[in-house]
Coordinates of C-alpha atoms in Angstrom, one line a residue:
Chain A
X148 CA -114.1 -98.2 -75.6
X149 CA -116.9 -99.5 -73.1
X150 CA -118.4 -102.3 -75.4
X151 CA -118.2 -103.8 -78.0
X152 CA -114.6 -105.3 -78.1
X153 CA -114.2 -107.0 -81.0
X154 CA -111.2 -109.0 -79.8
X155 CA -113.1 -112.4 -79.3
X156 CA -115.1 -113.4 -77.0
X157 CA -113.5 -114.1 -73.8
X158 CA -112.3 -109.9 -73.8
X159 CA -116.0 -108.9 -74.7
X160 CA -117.1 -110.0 -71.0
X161 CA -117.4 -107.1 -68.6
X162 CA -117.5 -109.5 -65.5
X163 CA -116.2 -113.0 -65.6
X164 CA -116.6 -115.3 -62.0
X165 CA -114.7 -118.3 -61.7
X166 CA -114.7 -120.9 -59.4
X167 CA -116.1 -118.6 -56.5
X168 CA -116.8 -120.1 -53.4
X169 CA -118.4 -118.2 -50.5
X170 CA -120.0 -119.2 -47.1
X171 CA -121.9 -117.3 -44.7
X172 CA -120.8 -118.7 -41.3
X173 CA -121.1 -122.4 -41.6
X174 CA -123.9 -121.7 -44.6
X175 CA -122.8 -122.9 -48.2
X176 CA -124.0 -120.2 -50.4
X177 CA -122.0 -120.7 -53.5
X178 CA -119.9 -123.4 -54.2
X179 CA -117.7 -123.5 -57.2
X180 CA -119.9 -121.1 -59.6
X181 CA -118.3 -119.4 -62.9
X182 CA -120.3 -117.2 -65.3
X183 CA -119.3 -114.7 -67.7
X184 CA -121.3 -111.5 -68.0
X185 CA -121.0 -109.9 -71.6
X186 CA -120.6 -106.1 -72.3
X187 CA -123.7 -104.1 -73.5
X188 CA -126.4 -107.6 -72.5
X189 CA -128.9 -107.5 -70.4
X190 CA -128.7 -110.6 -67.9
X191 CA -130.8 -111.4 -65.5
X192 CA -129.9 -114.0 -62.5
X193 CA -132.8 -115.9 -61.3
X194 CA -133.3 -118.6 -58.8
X195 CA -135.6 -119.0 -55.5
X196 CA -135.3 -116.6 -52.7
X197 CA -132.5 -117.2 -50.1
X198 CA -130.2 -119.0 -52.7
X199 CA -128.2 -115.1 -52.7
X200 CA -129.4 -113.6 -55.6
X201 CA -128.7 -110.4 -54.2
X202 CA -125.4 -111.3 -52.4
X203 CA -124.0 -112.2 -55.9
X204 CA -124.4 -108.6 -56.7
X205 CA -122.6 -108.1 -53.2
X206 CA -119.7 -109.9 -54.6
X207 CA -119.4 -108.3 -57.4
X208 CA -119.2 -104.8 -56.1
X209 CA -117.0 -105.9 -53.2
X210 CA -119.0 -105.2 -50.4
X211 CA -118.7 -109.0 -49.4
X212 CA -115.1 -111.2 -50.1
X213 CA -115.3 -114.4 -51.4
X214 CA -113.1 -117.8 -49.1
X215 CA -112.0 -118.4 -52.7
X216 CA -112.4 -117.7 -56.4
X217 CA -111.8 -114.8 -58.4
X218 CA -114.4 -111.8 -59.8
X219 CA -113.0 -110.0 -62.6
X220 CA -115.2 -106.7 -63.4
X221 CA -113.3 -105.1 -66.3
X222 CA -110.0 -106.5 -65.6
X223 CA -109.6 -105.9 -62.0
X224 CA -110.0 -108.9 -59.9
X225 CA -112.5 -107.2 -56.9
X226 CA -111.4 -109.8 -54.1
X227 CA -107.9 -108.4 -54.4
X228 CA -108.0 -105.1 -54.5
X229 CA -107.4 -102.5 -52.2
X230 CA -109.9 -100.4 -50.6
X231 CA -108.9 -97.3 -52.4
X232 CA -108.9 -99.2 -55.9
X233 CA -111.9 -100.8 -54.6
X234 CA -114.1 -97.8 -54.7
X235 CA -111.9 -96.3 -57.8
X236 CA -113.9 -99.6 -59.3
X237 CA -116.9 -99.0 -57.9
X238 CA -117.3 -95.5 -59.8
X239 CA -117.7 -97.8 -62.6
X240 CA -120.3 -99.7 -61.3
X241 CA -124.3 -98.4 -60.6
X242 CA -126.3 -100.3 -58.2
X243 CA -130.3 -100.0 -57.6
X244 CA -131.4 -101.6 -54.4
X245 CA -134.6 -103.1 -53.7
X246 CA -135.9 -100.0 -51.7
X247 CA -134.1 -97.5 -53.7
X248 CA -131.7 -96.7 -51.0
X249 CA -132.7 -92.7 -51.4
X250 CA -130.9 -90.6 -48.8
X251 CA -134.1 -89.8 -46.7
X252 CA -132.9 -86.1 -45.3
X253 CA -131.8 -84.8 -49.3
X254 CA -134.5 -84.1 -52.0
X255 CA -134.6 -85.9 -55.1
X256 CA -132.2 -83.3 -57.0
X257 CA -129.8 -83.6 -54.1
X258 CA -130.2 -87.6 -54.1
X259 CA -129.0 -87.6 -58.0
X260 CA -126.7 -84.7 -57.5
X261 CA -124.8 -86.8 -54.6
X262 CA -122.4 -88.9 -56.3
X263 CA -121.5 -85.6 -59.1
X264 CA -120.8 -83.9 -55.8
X265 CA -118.7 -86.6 -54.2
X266 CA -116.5 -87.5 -56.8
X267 CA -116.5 -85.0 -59.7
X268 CA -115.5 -80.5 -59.4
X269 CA -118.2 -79.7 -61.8
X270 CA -120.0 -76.2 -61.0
X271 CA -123.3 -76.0 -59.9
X272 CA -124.5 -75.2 -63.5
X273 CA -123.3 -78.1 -65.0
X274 CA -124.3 -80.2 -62.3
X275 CA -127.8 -79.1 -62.0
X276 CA -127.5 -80.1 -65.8
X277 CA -126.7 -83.0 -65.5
X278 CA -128.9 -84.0 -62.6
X279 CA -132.0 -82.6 -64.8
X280 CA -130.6 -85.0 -67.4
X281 CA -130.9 -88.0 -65.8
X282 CA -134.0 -86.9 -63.9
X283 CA -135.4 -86.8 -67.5
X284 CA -134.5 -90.2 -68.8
X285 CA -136.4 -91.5 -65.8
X286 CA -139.7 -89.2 -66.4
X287 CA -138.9 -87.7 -63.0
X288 CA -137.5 -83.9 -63.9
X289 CA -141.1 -82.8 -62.2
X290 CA -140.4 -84.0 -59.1
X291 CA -136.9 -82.7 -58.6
X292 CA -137.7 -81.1 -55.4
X293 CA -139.8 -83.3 -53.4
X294 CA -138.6 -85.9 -50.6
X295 CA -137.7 -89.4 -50.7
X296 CA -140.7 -90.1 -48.0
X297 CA -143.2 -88.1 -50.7
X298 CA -142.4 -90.7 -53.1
X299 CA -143.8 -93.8 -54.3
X300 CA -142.2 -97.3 -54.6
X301 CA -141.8 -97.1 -57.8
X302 CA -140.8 -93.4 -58.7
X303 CA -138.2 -93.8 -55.5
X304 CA -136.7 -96.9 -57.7
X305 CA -136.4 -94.5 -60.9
X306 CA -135.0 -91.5 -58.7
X307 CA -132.6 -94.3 -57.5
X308 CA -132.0 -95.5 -61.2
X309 CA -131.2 -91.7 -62.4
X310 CA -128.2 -91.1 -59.2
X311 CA -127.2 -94.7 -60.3
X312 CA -126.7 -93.2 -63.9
X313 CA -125.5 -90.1 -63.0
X314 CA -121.4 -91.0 -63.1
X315 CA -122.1 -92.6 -66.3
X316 CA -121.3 -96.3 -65.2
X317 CA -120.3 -99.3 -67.0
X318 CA -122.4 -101.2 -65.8
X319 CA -125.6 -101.1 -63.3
X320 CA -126.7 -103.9 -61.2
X321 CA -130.9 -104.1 -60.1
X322 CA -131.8 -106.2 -57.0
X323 CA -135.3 -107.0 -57.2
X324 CA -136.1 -103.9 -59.4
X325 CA -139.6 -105.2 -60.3
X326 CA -140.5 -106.6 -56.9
X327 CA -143.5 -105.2 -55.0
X328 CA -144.5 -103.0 -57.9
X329 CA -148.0 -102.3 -59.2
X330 CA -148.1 -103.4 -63.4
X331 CA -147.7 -100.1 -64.8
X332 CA -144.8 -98.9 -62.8
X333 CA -143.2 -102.7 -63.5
X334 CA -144.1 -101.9 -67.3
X335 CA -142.0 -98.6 -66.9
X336 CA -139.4 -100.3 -65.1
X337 CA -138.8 -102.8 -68.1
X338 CA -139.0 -100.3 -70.6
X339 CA -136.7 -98.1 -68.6
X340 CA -133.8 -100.3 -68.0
X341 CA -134.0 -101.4 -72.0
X342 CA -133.8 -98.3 -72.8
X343 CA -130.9 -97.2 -70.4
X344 CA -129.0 -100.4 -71.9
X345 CA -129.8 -99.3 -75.5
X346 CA -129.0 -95.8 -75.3
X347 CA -126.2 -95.6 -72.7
X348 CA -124.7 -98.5 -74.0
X349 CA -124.6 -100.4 -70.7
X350 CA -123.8 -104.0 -68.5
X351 CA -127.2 -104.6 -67.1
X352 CA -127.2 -107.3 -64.5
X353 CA -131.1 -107.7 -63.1
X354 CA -131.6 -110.1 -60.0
X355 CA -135.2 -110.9 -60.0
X356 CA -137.3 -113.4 -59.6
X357 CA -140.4 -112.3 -62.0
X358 CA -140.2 -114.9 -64.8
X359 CA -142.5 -112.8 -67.2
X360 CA -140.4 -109.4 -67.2
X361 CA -137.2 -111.2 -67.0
X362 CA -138.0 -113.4 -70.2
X363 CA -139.4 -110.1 -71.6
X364 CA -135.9 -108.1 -71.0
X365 CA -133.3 -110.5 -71.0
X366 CA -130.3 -111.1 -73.5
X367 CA -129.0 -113.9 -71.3
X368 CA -130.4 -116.1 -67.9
X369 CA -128.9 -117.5 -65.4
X370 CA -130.8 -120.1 -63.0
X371 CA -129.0 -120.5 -59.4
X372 CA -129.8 -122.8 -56.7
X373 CA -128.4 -124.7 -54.3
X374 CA -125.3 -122.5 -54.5
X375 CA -124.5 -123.7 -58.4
X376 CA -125.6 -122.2 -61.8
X377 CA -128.3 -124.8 -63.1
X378 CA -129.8 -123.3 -66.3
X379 CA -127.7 -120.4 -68.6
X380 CA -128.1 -119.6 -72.1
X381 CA -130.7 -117.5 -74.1
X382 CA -134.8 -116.7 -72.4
X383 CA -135.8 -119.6 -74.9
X384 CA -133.0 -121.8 -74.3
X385 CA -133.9 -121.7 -70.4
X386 CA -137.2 -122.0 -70.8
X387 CA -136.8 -125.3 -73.1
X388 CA -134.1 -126.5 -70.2
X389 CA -135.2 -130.2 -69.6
X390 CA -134.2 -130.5 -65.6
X391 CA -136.7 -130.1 -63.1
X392 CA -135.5 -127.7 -61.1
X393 CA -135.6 -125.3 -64.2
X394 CA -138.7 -126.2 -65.3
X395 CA -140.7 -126.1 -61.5
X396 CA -139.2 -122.1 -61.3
X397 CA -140.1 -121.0 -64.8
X398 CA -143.4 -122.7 -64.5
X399 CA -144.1 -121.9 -60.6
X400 CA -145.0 -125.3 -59.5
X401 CA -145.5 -125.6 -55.5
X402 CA -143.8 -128.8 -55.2
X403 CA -140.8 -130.5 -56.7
X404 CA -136.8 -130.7 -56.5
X405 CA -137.7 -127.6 -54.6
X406 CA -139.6 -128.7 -52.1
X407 CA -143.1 -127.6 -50.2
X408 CA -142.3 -128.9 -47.0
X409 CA -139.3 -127.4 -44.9
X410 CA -137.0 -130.3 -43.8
X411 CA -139.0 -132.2 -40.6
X412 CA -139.0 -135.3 -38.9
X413 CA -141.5 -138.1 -40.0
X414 CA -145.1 -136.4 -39.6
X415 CA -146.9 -139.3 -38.2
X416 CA -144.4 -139.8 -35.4
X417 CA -144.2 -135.9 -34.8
X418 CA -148.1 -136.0 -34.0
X419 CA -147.6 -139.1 -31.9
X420 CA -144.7 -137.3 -30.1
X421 CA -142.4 -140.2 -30.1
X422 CA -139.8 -138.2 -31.0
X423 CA -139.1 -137.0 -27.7
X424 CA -139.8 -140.1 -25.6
Chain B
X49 CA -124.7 -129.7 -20.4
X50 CA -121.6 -128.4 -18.9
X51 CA -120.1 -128.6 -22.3
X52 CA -122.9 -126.7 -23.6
X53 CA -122.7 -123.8 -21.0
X54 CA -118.6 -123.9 -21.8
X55 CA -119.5 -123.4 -25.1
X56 CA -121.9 -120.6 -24.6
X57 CA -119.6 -118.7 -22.5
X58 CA -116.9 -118.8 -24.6
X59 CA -119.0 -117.8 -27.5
X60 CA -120.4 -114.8 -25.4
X61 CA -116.7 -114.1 -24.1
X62 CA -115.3 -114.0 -27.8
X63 CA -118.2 -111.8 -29.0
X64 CA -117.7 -109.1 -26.5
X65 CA -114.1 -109.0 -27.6
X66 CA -115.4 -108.9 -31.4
X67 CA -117.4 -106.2 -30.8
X68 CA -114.8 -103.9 -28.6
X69 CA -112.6 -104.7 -31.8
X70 CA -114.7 -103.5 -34.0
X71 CA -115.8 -100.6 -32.3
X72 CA -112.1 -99.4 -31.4
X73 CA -111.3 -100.1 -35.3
X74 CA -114.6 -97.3 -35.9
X75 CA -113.0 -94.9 -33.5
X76 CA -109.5 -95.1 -35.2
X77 CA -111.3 -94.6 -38.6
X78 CA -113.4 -91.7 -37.4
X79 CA -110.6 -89.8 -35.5
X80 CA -108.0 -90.4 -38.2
X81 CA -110.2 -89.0 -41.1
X82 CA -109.4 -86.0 -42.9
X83 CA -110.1 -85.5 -46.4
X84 CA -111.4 -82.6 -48.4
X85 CA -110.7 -80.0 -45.3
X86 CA -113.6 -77.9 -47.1
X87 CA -116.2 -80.2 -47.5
X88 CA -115.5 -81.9 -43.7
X89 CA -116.0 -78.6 -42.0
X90 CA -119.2 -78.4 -43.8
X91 CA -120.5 -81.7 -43.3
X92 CA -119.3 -81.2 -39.2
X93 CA -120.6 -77.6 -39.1
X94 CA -123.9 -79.5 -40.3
X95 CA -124.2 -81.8 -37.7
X96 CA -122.4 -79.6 -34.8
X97 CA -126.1 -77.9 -35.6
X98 CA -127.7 -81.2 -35.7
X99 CA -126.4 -82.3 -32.4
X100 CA -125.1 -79.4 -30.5
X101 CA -127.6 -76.6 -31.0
X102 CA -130.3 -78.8 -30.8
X103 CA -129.9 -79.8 -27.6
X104 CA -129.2 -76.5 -26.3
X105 CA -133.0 -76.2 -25.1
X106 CA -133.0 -79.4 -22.8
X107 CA -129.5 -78.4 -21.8
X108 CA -130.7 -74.5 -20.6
X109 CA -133.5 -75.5 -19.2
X110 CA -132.1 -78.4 -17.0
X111 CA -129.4 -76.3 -16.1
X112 CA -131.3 -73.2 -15.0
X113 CA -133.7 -75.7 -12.7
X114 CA -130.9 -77.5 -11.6
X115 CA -128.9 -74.4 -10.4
X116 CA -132.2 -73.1 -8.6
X117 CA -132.6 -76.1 -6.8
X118 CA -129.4 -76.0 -5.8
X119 CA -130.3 -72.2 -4.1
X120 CA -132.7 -73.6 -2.2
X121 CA -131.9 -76.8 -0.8
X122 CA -128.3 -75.1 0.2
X123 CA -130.0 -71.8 1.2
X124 CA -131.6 -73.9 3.7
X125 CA -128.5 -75.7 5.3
X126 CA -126.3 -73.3 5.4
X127 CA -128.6 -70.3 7.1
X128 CA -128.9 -72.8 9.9
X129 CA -125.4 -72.2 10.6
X130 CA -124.9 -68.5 9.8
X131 CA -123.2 -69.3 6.2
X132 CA -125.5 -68.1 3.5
X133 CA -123.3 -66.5 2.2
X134 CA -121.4 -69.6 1.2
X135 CA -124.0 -70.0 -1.3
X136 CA -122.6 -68.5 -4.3
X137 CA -119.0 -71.3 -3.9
X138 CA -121.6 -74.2 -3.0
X139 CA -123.2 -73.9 -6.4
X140 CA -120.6 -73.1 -8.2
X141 CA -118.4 -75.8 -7.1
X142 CA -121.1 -79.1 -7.6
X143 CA -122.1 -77.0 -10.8
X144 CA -118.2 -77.0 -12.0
X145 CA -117.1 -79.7 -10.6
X146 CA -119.8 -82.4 -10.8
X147 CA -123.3 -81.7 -11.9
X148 CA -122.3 -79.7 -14.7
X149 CA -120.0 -82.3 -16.9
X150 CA -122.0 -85.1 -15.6
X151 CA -126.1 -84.3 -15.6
X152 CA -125.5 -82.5 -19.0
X153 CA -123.8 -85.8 -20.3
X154 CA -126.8 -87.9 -19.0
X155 CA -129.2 -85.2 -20.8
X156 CA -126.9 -85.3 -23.8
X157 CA -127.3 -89.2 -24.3
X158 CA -130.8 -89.5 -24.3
X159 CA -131.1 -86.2 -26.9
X160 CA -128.3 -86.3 -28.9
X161 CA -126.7 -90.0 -28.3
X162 CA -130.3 -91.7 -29.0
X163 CA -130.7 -89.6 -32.1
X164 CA -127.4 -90.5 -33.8
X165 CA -127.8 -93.8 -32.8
X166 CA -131.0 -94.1 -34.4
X167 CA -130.3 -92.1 -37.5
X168 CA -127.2 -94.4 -38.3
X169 CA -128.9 -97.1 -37.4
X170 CA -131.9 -96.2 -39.3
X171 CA -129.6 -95.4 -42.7
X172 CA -128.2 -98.7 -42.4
X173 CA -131.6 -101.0 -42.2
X174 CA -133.1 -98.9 -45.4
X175 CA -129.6 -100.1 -47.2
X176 CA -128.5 -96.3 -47.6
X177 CA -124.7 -96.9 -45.9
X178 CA -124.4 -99.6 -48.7
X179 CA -125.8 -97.5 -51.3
X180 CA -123.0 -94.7 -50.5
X181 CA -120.5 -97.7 -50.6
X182 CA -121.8 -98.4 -53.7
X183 CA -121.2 -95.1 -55.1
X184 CA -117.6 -95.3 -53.7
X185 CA -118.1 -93.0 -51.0
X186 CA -116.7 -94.3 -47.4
X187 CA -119.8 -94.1 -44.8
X188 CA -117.5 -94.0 -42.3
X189 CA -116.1 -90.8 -43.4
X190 CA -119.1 -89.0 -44.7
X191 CA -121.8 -90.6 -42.0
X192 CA -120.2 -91.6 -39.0
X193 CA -116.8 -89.5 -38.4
X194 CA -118.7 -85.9 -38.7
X195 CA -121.2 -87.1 -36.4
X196 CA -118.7 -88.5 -33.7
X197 CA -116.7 -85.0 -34.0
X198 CA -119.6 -82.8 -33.9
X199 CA -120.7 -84.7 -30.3
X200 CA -117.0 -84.8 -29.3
X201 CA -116.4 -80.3 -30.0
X202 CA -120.2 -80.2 -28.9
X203 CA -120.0 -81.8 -25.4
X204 CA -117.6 -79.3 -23.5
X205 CA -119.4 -76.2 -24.9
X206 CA -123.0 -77.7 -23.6
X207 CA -121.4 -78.2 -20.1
X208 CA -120.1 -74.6 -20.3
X209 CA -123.6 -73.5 -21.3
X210 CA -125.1 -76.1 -18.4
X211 CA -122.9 -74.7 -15.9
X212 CA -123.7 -70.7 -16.4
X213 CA -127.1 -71.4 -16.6
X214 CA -127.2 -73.0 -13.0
X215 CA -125.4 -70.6 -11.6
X216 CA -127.5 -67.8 -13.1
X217 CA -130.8 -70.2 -11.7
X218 CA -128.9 -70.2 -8.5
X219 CA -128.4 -66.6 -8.3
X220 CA -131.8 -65.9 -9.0
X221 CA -133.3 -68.1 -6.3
X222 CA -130.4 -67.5 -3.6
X223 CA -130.2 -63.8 -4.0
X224 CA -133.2 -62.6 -6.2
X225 CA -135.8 -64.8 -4.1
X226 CA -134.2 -65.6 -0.5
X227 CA -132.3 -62.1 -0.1
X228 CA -128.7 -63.5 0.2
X229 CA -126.2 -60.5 -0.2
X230 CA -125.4 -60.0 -3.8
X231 CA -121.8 -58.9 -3.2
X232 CA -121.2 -62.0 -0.7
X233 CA -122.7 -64.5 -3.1
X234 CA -120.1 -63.5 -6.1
X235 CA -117.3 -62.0 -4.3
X236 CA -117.3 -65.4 -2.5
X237 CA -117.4 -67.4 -5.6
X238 CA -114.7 -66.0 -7.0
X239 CA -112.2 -66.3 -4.2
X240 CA -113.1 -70.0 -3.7
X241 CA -113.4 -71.4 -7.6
X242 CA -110.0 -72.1 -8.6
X243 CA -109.5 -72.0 -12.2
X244 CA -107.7 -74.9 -12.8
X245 CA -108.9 -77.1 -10.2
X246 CA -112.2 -76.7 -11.0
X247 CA -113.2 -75.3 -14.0
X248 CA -110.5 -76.6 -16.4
X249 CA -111.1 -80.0 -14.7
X250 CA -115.0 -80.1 -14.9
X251 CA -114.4 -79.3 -18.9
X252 CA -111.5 -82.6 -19.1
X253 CA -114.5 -84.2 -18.1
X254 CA -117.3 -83.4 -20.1
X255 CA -114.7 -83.5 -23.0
X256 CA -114.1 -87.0 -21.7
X257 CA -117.8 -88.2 -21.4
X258 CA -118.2 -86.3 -25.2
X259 CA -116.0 -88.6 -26.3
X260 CA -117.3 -91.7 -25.0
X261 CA -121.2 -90.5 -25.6
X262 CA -120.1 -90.1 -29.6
X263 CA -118.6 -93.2 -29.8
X264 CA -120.8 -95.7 -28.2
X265 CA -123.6 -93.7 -30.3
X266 CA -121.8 -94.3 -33.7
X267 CA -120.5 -97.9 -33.2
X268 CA -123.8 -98.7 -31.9
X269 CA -125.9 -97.1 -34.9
X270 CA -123.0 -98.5 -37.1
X271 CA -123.1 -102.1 -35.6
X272 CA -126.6 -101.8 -35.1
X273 CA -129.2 -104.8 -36.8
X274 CA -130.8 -104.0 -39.7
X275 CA -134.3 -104.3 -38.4
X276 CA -136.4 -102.0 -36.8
X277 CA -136.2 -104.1 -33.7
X278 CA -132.4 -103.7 -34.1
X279 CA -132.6 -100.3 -34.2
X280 CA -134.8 -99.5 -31.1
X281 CA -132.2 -102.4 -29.0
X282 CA -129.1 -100.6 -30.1
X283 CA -131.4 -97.0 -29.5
X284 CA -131.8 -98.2 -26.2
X285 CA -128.1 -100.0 -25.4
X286 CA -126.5 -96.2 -26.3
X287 CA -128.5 -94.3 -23.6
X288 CA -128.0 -97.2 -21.3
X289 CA -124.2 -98.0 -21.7
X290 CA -123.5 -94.3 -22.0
X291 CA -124.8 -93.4 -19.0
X292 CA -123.6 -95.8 -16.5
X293 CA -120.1 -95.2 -18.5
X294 CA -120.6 -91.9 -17.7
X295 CA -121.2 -92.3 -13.9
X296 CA -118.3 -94.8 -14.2
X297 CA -115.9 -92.6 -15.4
X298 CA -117.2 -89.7 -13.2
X299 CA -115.8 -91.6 -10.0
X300 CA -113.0 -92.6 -11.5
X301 CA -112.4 -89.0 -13.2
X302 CA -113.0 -87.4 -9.9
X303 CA -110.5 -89.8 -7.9
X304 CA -108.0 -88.5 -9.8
X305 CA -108.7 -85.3 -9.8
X306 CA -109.9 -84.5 -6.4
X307 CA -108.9 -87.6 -4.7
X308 CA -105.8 -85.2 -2.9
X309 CA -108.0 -82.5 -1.9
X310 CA -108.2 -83.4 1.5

């Protein structure tokens, strides 16, 4: 029943956003955005940093409410709910943060074990089953009993991505997974979260801002900035979009809409200081 | 500029109250939080070990020094007037009364109150409180309600442990060292420490200052910046608030106590 819905195409969206404003204090972050995430896709939200890439993903699993719009992750609209039905949702749901988020006094077994322990009465056998499962879909079942702190970036995200798996989720949402990471454990993180999507049948929503690996993985992009969606459609699509904006991101140009210089006063009259006579 | 310091204070002002809201809302959620009996004992068992039995060495040995001093600065007084043997009740009582519940409260800030701060606090910057939420398991129940337990049951029994400790230093140095009369230095404690007045009382106390230690050590690892410079200011602010609430409530404690005893 998870995907592939064959009802039409508005029920064969896991996570539809409409009209969602939100504001951080007196900062704007979205204003009036709507996207529809499909079921089984791979979709990756772009954008430059600080237009809340990641806080989209906050949205989404509730851990931030919006001043107005609605999130609807398979039928529930997350603003609205309760905090019990809230995290009844969230069981749905996998996240990978940027750091991996390990628990830093449990091993790595324990770390995937965690949410089997929390929320399911499986015995210890079938646990550790499990737990060895997962560990083996990430490469990892070798390092089941070392510490978070004896890991590296990259194999603390892929312990991270096996405890996010362990419930069996939906869907799994990656800040940043390929940030900070050496080529080969980025290659492995690509071919990882294609395969999770393939073989588990999942929602993958990736925030990143690696152009290459996002083309590379992608079923669907959307562009943010300034608090809007500018760009969406297919890798090709987006990369053929005409406006500037799109084109200075995907093509990592220093200057343009976006601009090099941080708002300041005129530069001559800075250096002359006759700003503050 | 007048406006502009208005503004400031009201914005301070409003803050403060923000944050007492916040932090009474953290108490309510941690004292009122009972589920899975089974796994809750473990998880406050855990961290009863964590924080209590932990700082059983600091607690011992500043207790035993603290009782032997104590010995001899009273030793000292009172033989001047003939009264040594009113040793045994002058240690016992500042021990029971107000040394006890009070120094072991200072000690158990900076061990036990920095630590939880720090480990919360610490949790929260490396995104692993949002991580739990995530996986639809409350922080507050699983992180920060065993922790403020375990320093709450903790507290009284470290005082206990302070206090017999003292008396044994003071005992050692008094009777053992300066030849006061063994029989005279317990038969005299025990006609002159009242039970309730001064033992039940010096444990409302420490149970008090447990309370308040826990708390201001979870809401500020809880509330705590992100950042490692947030960490070591809110590290700091628990010792620091805790023990001048501590000495606070002390007078106050003791004025309400003792303030009859004439």
């Amino acid at each position: 029943m998870q995907h592939q819905n064959t009802a039409g195409e508005t029920t064969n969206n896991l996570i539809e956003i409409r009209d969602l404003h939100f504001k951080r204090g007196d900062r704007v972050i979205y204003k009036n955005i709507s996207m529809d995430i499909p079921r089984g896709k791979i979709t990756v939200i772009m954008g430059p940093s600080g237009t809340g890439k990641t806080t989209l993903l906050r949205l989404i699993g509730g851990q931030l409410r919006p001043q107005s719009g609605t999130v609807i992750v398979d039928g529930d609209n997350i603003p609205t709910l309760s905090t019990d039905k809230l995290f009844q949702v969230r069981k749905k749901m996998g996240m990978l943060f940027q750091s991996g988020a390990l628990f830093s006094t449990l091993s790595v077994f324990e770390n995937v074990a965690f949410p089997l322990r929390e929320h399911t009465h499986l015995s210890n056998e079938i646990i550790r089953n499990i737990v060895l499962m997962k560990l083996q879909a990430v490469g990892l079942r070798g390092a089941r009993d070392l510490m978070p702190s004896e890991l590296s970036g990259g194999m603390a995200r892929r312990v991270a991505l096996a405890r996010a798996i362990a419930l069996d989720p939906l869907m799994i949402m990656y800040d940043e997974p390929f940030a900070g990471q050496d080529p080969i454990s980025m290659g492995v993180l690509v071919e990882l979260i294609n395969q999770l999507n393939k073989t588990l049948g999942l929602t993958s929503i990736i925030v990143s801002h690696d152009v290459q690996e996002a083309i590379s993985i992608a079923d669907q992009i959307f562009i943010i900035a300034d608090g809007t969606v500018i760009a969406a459609g297919s890798p090709d699509e987006v990369l053929k979009d005409p406006t500037a904006t799109v084109q200075q991101f995907m093509k990592g140009l220093p200057d343009g809409p976006v601009p090099f210089h941080y708002p300041a006063p005129d530069y001559e009259k800075d250096l002359m200081g006759e700003l503050h006579a | 500029m007048l406006k502009e310091n208005f503004r400031q204070l009201g914005e301070n002002v409003l803050s403060v109250q923000a944050s007492f809201g916040r932090a009474g809302l953290l108490l309510l959620q941690s004292i009122f939080t009972i589920p899975r009996p089974l796994k809750a004992a473990r998880l406050l068992i855990d961290q009863i070990f964590q924080i209590g039995v932990l700082s059983l060495l600091i607690i011992g040995v500043a207790g035993m020094f603290i009782g032997m001093v104590l010995g001899l600065q009273g030793y000292t007084i009172l033989v001047k007037f003939g009264a040594d043997s009113a040793l045994g009740p002058m240690i016992a009582l500042s021990l029971l009364r107000e040394l006890g519940p009070v120094v072991a409260a200072l000690l158990f800030a900076g061990r036990a109150g920095s630590a939880i701060t720090a480990e919360i606090g610490l949790m929260k910057a490396t995104e692993q409180l949002s991580s739990m939420e995530m996986m639809a398991v409350n922080p507050v129940h699983r992180i920060v309600a065993p922790r403020f337990w375990a320093g709450v049951i903790s507290m009284p029994l470290l005082a206990i442990i302070f206090n017999a400790l003292g008396i044994l230093g003071g005992y050692l140095v008094g009777v053992e060292w300066l030849g006061v009369d063994s029989g005279g230095f317990w038969s005299s404690m025990q006609a002159n420490v009242d039970w309730y007045q001064d033992i039940f009382n010096g444990l409302i106390k420490s149970l008090i200052f447990g309370i308040v230690i826990s708390w201001i050590s979870v809401y500020k690892g809880y509330d705590s910046e992100p950042t490692s410079a947030g960490i070591s200011l809110a590290t700091t602010q628990t010792v620091v608030y805790s023990s001048l609430a501590v000495l606070g409530l002390d007078f106050i404690l003791t004025a309400l106590m003792f303030g009859d005893l004439h």
